[in-house]
Coordinates of C-alpha atoms in Angstrom, one line a residue:
X1 CA 2.2 1.8 13.4
X2 CA 5.1 4.1 14.0
X3 CA 6.6 4.4 10.5
X4 CA 4.9 5.1 7.2
X5 CA 6.8 2.5 5.1
X6 CA 4.9 -0.2 7.0
X7 CA 1.7 1.0 5.2
X8 CA 2.9 -1.0 2.2
X9 CA 2.3 -4.2 4.1
X10 CA -0.9 -2.8 5.7
X11 CA -2.6 -2.1 2.4
X12 CA -1.8 -5.5 1.0
X13 CA -3.2 -7.2 4.1
X14 CA -6.2 -4.8 4.1
X15 CA -7.0 -5.8 0.5
X16 CA -6.8 -9.5 1.3
X17 CA -9.1 -9.0 4.3
X18 CA -11.6 -7.0 2.3
X19 CA -11.8 -9.8 -0.3
X20 CA -13.6 -8.7 -3.4
X21 CA -14.5 -5.1 -2.5
X22 CA -13.5 -3.5 -5.8
X23 CA -15.6 -0.3 -6.0
X24 CA -13.9 3.1 -6.4
X25 CA -15.9 5.7 -4.4
X26 CA -15.1 9.3 -4.8
X27 CA -13.8 11.1 -1.7
X28 CA -14.9 14.6 -1.0
X29 CA -12.6 17.4 -2.2
X30 CA -10.6 19.3 0.3
X31 CA -12.2 22.6 1.3
X32 CA -9.2 23.8 3.2
X33 CA -7.6 27.1 2.1
X34 CA -4.3 26.5 0.4
X35 CA -1.6 28.6 2.1
X36 CA 1.8 29.6 0.7
X37 CA 4.7 31.1 2.7
X38 CA 4.9 34.9 2.4
X39 CA 7.3 36.1 -0.2
X40 CA 9.4 37.8 2.5
X41 CA 10.7 34.5 3.6
X42 CA 12.6 34.2 0.3
X43 CA 16.0 35.9 0.0
X44 CA 17.1 37.0 -3.4
X45 CA 18.5 35.1 -5.2
X46 CA 16.7 32.1 -3.7
X47 CA 16.9 28.6 -5.3
X48 CA 13.3 28.0 -4.0
X49 CA 11.8 31.0 -5.8
X50 CA 11.0 29.0 -9.1
X51 CA 9.1 26.5 -6.9
X52 CA 7.2 29.2 -5.1
X53 CA 6.2 30.8 -8.4
X54 CA 5.1 27.5 -9.9
X55 CA 3.0 26.6 -6.8
X56 CA 1.5 30.2 -6.8
X57 CA 0.6 29.8 -10.5
X58 CA -1.1 26.5 -9.7
X59 CA -3.1 28.2 -6.9
X60 CA -4.2 30.9 -9.3
X61 CA -5.3 28.2 -11.8
X62 CA -7.1 26.4 -9.0
X63 CA -9.1 29.5 -8.1
X64 CA -9.9 30.0 -11.8
X65 CA -11.0 26.4 -12.1
X66 CA -8.6 25.9 -15.0
X67 CA -8.0 22.4 -16.5
X68 CA -4.2 23.2 -16.5
X69 CA -3.8 22.9 -12.7
X70 CA -2.4 19.4 -12.8
X71 CA 0.1 20.2 -15.5
X72 CA 1.4 23.1 -13.4
X73 CA 1.4 21.0 -10.2
X74 CA 3.4 18.3 -11.9
X75 CA 6.0 21.0 -12.8
X76 CA 6.1 22.1 -9.2
X77 CA 6.5 18.5 -8.0
X78 CA 9.4 18.0 -10.4
X79 CA 11.1 21.3 -9.2
X80 CA 10.6 20.2 -5.5
X81 CA 12.1 16.8 -6.3
X82 CA 15.2 18.3 -7.9
X83 CA 15.6 20.7 -5.0
X84 CA 15.5 17.9 -2.4
X85 CA 18.0 15.8 -4.4
X86 CA 20.3 18.8 -4.5
X87 CA 20.1 19.3 -0.7
X88 CA 19.2 16.2 1.2
X89 CA 19.8 17.8 4.6
X90 CA 18.5 21.4 4.4
X91 CA 18.8 23.9 7.2
X92 CA 15.9 25.0 9.5
X93 CA 14.9 28.0 7.4
X94 CA 15.0 26.1 4.1
X95 CA 13.2 23.1 5.6
X96 CA 10.3 25.4 6.9
X97 CA 10.1 27.0 3.4
X98 CA 10.1 23.7 1.5
X99 CA 7.7 22.0 3.9
X100 CA 5.2 24.9 3.3
X101 CA 5.6 24.6 -0.5
X102 CA 5.3 20.8 -0.3
X103 CA 2.2 21.1 1.9
X104 CA 0.5 23.5 -0.6
X105 CA 1.4 21.2 -3.4
X106 CA -0.2 18.2 -1.7
X107 CA -3.4 20.2 -0.9
X108 CA -3.7 21.2 -4.5
X109 CA -3.2 17.6 -5.7
X110 CA -5.8 16.4 -3.3
X111 CA -8.3 18.9 -4.7
X112 CA -7.7 17.8 -8.3
X113 CA -6.5 14.1 -8.5
X114 CA -9.2 11.4 -8.8
X115 CA -9.9 10.0 -5.3
X116 CA -8.8 7.5 -4.0
X117 CA -6.9 5.9 -6.9
X118 CA -3.4 4.5 -6.4
X119 CA -0.6 6.7 -7.7
X120 CA 1.5 5.6 -10.7
X121 CA 5.1 5.0 -9.5
X122 CA 6.2 7.1 -12.4
X123 CA 4.0 10.1 -11.5
X124 CA 5.8 13.4 -10.4
X125 CA 3.9 13.2 -7.1
X126 CA 5.0 9.6 -6.3
X127 CA 8.6 10.6 -7.3
X128 CA 8.4 13.6 -5.0
X129 CA 7.2 11.5 -2.0
X130 CA 10.0 9.0 -2.6
X131 CA 12.6 11.9 -2.5
X132 CA 11.5 13.8 0.6
X133 CA 14.3 13.9 3.2
X134 CA 13.5 12.5 6.7
X135 CA 13.4 15.9 8.2
X136 CA 10.6 17.0 5.8
X137 CA 8.7 13.8 6.0
X138 CA 8.7 14.2 9.8
X139 CA 7.2 17.7 9.5
X140 CA 4.5 16.3 7.2
X141 CA 3.8 13.0 9.0
X142 CA 0.5 14.2 10.6
X143 CA -0.8 16.0 7.5
X144 CA -3.8 14.0 6.3
X145 CA -3.1 14.5 2.6
X146 CA 0.5 13.3 3.1
X147 CA -0.7 10.1 4.7
X148 CA -3.3 9.7 2.1
X149 CA -0.9 10.1 -0.8
X150 CA 1.7 7.9 0.9
X151 CA -0.8 5.1 1.0
X152 CA -1.8 5.7 -2.6
X153 CA 1.9 5.7 -3.6
X154 CA 2.5 2.3 -2.0
X155 CA -0.7 0.9 -3.5
X156 CA 0.7 2.0 -6.9
X157 CA 3.9 0.1 -6.1
X158 CA 2.1 -3.2 -5.2
X159 CA 2.2 -6.1 -7.7
X160 CA -1.4 -7.0 -7.0
X161 CA -4.1 -4.5 -7.8
X162 CA -5.2 -2.4 -4.8
X163 CA -8.5 -0.7 -4.6
X164 CA -8.5 1.9 -1.8
X165 CA -12.2 1.4 -0.8
X166 CA -13.6 2.4 2.6
X167 CA -13.3 -1.3 3.6
X168 CA -9.6 -1.4 2.8
X169 CA -9.0 1.9 4.5
X170 CA -10.9 0.8 7.6
X171 CA -8.6 -2.3 7.9
X172 CA -5.5 -0.1 7.6
X173 CA -6.9 2.0 10.6
X174 CA -7.6 -1.3 12.5
X175 CA -4.1 -2.6 12.0
X176 CA -2.6 0.7 13.2
X177 CA -4.8 0.8 16.3
X178 CA -6.8 -2.0 17.9
X179 CA -5.3 -4.7 15.7
X180 CA -1.7 -3.5 16.2
X181 CA -0.9 -6.4 18.7
X182 CA -2.1 -9.0 16.1
X183 CA -0.1 -7.3 13.4
X184 CA 3.1 -7.3 15.5
X185 CA 2.7 -10.9 16.5
X186 CA 2.1 -12.1 12.9
X187 CA 5.0 -10.0 11.7
X188 CA 7.4 -11.5 14.3
X189 CA 6.9 -14.9 12.5
X190 CA 7.4 -13.5 9.0
X191 CA 11.2 -13.6 8.9
X192 CA 11.2 -17.4 9.4
X193 CA 9.0 -18.1 6.4
X194 CA 8.7 -15.1 4.1
X195 CA 11.9 -15.6 2.1
X196 CA 11.0 -19.2 1.4
X197 CA 7.4 -18.2 0.3
X198 CA 8.5 -15.3 -1.9
X199 CA 11.2 -17.5 -3.6
X200 CA 8.6 -20.2 -4.2
X201 CA 6.1 -17.7 -5.6
X202 CA 8.7 -16.1 -7.8
X203 CA 9.5 -19.5 -9.2
X204 CA 5.8 -20.0 -9.9
X205 CA 5.5 -16.6 -11.6
X206 CA 3.2 -15.3 -8.9
X207 CA 3.1 -11.7 -7.5
X208 CA 5.4 -11.5 -4.5
X209 CA 2.9 -9.6 -2.4
X210 CA 0.6 -12.7 -2.4
X211 CA 3.1 -14.1 0.1
X212 CA 1.3 -12.1 2.7
X213 CA -1.8 -14.2 2.1
X214 CA -0.3 -16.6 4.6
X215 CA -0.2 -13.8 7.2
X216 CA -4.0 -13.3 6.7
X217 CA -4.8 -17.0 6.6
X218 CA -2.8 -18.0 9.7
X219 CA -0.5 -15.3 11.0
X220 CA 2.4 -17.4 9.5
X221 CA 1.5 -20.2 12.0
X222 CA 2.2 -23.6 10.5
X223 CA 0.0 -25.3 13.1
X224 CA -3.0 -23.0 12.8
X225 CA -6.5 -24.7 12.7
X226 CA -9.7 -22.9 11.9
X227 CA -13.2 -23.7 13.2
X228 CA -13.9 -25.2 9.8
X229 CA -10.9 -27.5 10.2
X230 CA -8.7 -25.7 7.7
X231 CA -5.1 -26.5 8.7
X232 CA -1.7 -25.1 8.4
X233 CA -0.1 -21.8 7.4
X234 CA -2.1 -21.9 4.1
X235 CA -5.3 -23.1 5.7
X236 CA -6.0 -26.0 3.4
X237 CA -9.1 -28.0 3.8
X238 CA -8.6 -31.8 3.7
X239 CA -10.0 -32.2 0.2
X240 CA -8.1 -29.2 -1.3
X241 CA -4.9 -30.5 0.3
X242 CA -5.5 -33.9 -1.4
X243 CA -5.9 -32.2 -4.7
X244 CA -2.3 -30.9 -4.4
X245 CA -0.9 -34.2 -3.0
X246 CA -0.5 -33.1 0.6
X247 CA -0.5 -36.3 2.6
X248 CA -2.9 -36.6 5.5
X249 CA -3.2 -39.7 7.8
X250 CA -2.9 -40.8 11.4
X251 CA 0.9 -40.1 11.5
X252 CA 1.3 -37.0 9.3
X253 CA -0.4 -33.9 8.0
X254 CA 1.6 -32.2 5.4
X255 CA -0.7 -29.2 5.5
X256 CA 1.3 -28.2 8.5
X257 CA 4.7 -28.5 6.7
X258 CA 5.4 -25.0 5.2
X259 CA 8.0 -26.4 2.8
X260 CA 5.3 -28.7 1.2
X261 CA 2.2 -26.6 1.8
X262 CA 3.7 -23.5 0.1
X263 CA 4.3 -25.0 -3.3
X264 CA 0.7 -26.4 -3.0
X265 CA -0.6 -22.9 -2.3
X266 CA 1.3 -21.6 -5.3
X267 CA -0.3 -24.2 -7.6
X268 CA -3.7 -23.4 -6.1
X269 CA -3.3 -19.7 -6.6
X270 CA -2.1 -20.3 -10.2
X271 CA -5.1 -22.4 -10.9
X272 CA -7.5 -19.8 -9.5
X273 CA -5.9 -17.1 -11.5
X274 CA -6.3 -19.1 -14.7
X275 CA -9.9 -19.4 -13.8
X276 CA -10.8 -15.9 -12.7
X277 CA -8.1 -13.7 -14.5
X278 CA -8.1 -11.2 -11.6
X279 CA -6.0 -11.3 -8.5
X280 CA -8.7 -9.7 -6.4
X281 CA -11.1 -12.5 -7.3
X282 CA -8.3 -15.0 -6.6
X283 CA -7.7 -13.6 -3.2
X284 CA -11.5 -13.8 -2.4
X285 CA -11.9 -17.3 -3.9
X286 CA -8.9 -18.6 -1.9
X287 CA -10.8 -17.7 1.3
X288 CA -14.4 -18.5 0.4
X289 CA -13.9 -21.2 -2.2
X290 CA -14.1 -21.2 -6.0
X291 CA -17.7 -22.5 -6.1
X292 CA -19.0 -19.7 -3.9
X293 CA -16.9 -17.1 -5.9
X294 CA -18.4 -18.5 -9.1

C-alpha cells in the first residue's frame, strides 16, 4: 500500500481473515540506542527546548529503569502535539529537529508500552500521531516503530476489537505485498455497495467496520460462488438463506441481490452476537458456522 491511512482497512480485513486468533503475544523490546539531536541545534530561545528537556528526562529515567518513564513520555507527547498544532508547516531546520524528537519519543514508547496492544484513541501518543504534519509523517514513514504505532492507533479506533496477533500482522503484510492486486480489485467494487451496507448495519445497531466482512467473503462480488456453494456477496448457504427468507428457486436467487442479502446478513450477525457475545467469535462463526464455533 502507498499510504498509511489504508492500514485501517487492512487491520479490519486481517482480523476477519485470522478468524478467532485472540492471543496477545509480547513483542521483544527494542534494543536500539535512543538518540536525541545535539543541544547545539537549538537556538536560544527555542520553542522546542521544553520538548527536548522532557525527552531527555525520559531517556534518563529509561536508563535508570524508573517506573516514571511513561508519565514523562506522555508529557513529551503532549508538548510535541501542541508544537505541531502551533506550526503545521515548519521549516526545514525545525522539521529536522522535531522529527528527531518524535523519533526518540516513539523509540522510548516502544521500549515501555505493552506490545502489541491497540492504542487508546485518547492516549497522548495516539493524539500525537493524529497531529503530525505531512512533512513529518513522510520523514518517519519508514521508521518501524512509527508504522507499528500507526497500526496500533488505527486498531484502537476500530469499532470491533482488534488483536494484533502474528496472524493479523502477517495478513497486513500480505495485503500490502503479494495480495495487493486482490485488495485493489476488491476495493474498486466497494464504493458501489459500502454506503448501503454501512447504512443497513447502522440501522441494525452493528459496528460499521463489519461491513468489510463482505469484502472478505466475496470481494464485494454479488455473484460470487464458493466451492461449498455459498452464494452472493454475503456467501449464504442455501439453508441459512432460507432462515432469513431469501428466496431461492429456478428463476431467482436472492442471495445474489445485495439489497436483500445485506439485511439478512445484518440479522444473522445480530443473532450470532446474541449467542457468542464477542465480535471476534461472531466473525469466526460467520465463516465456519455456529455449530463448529460452539
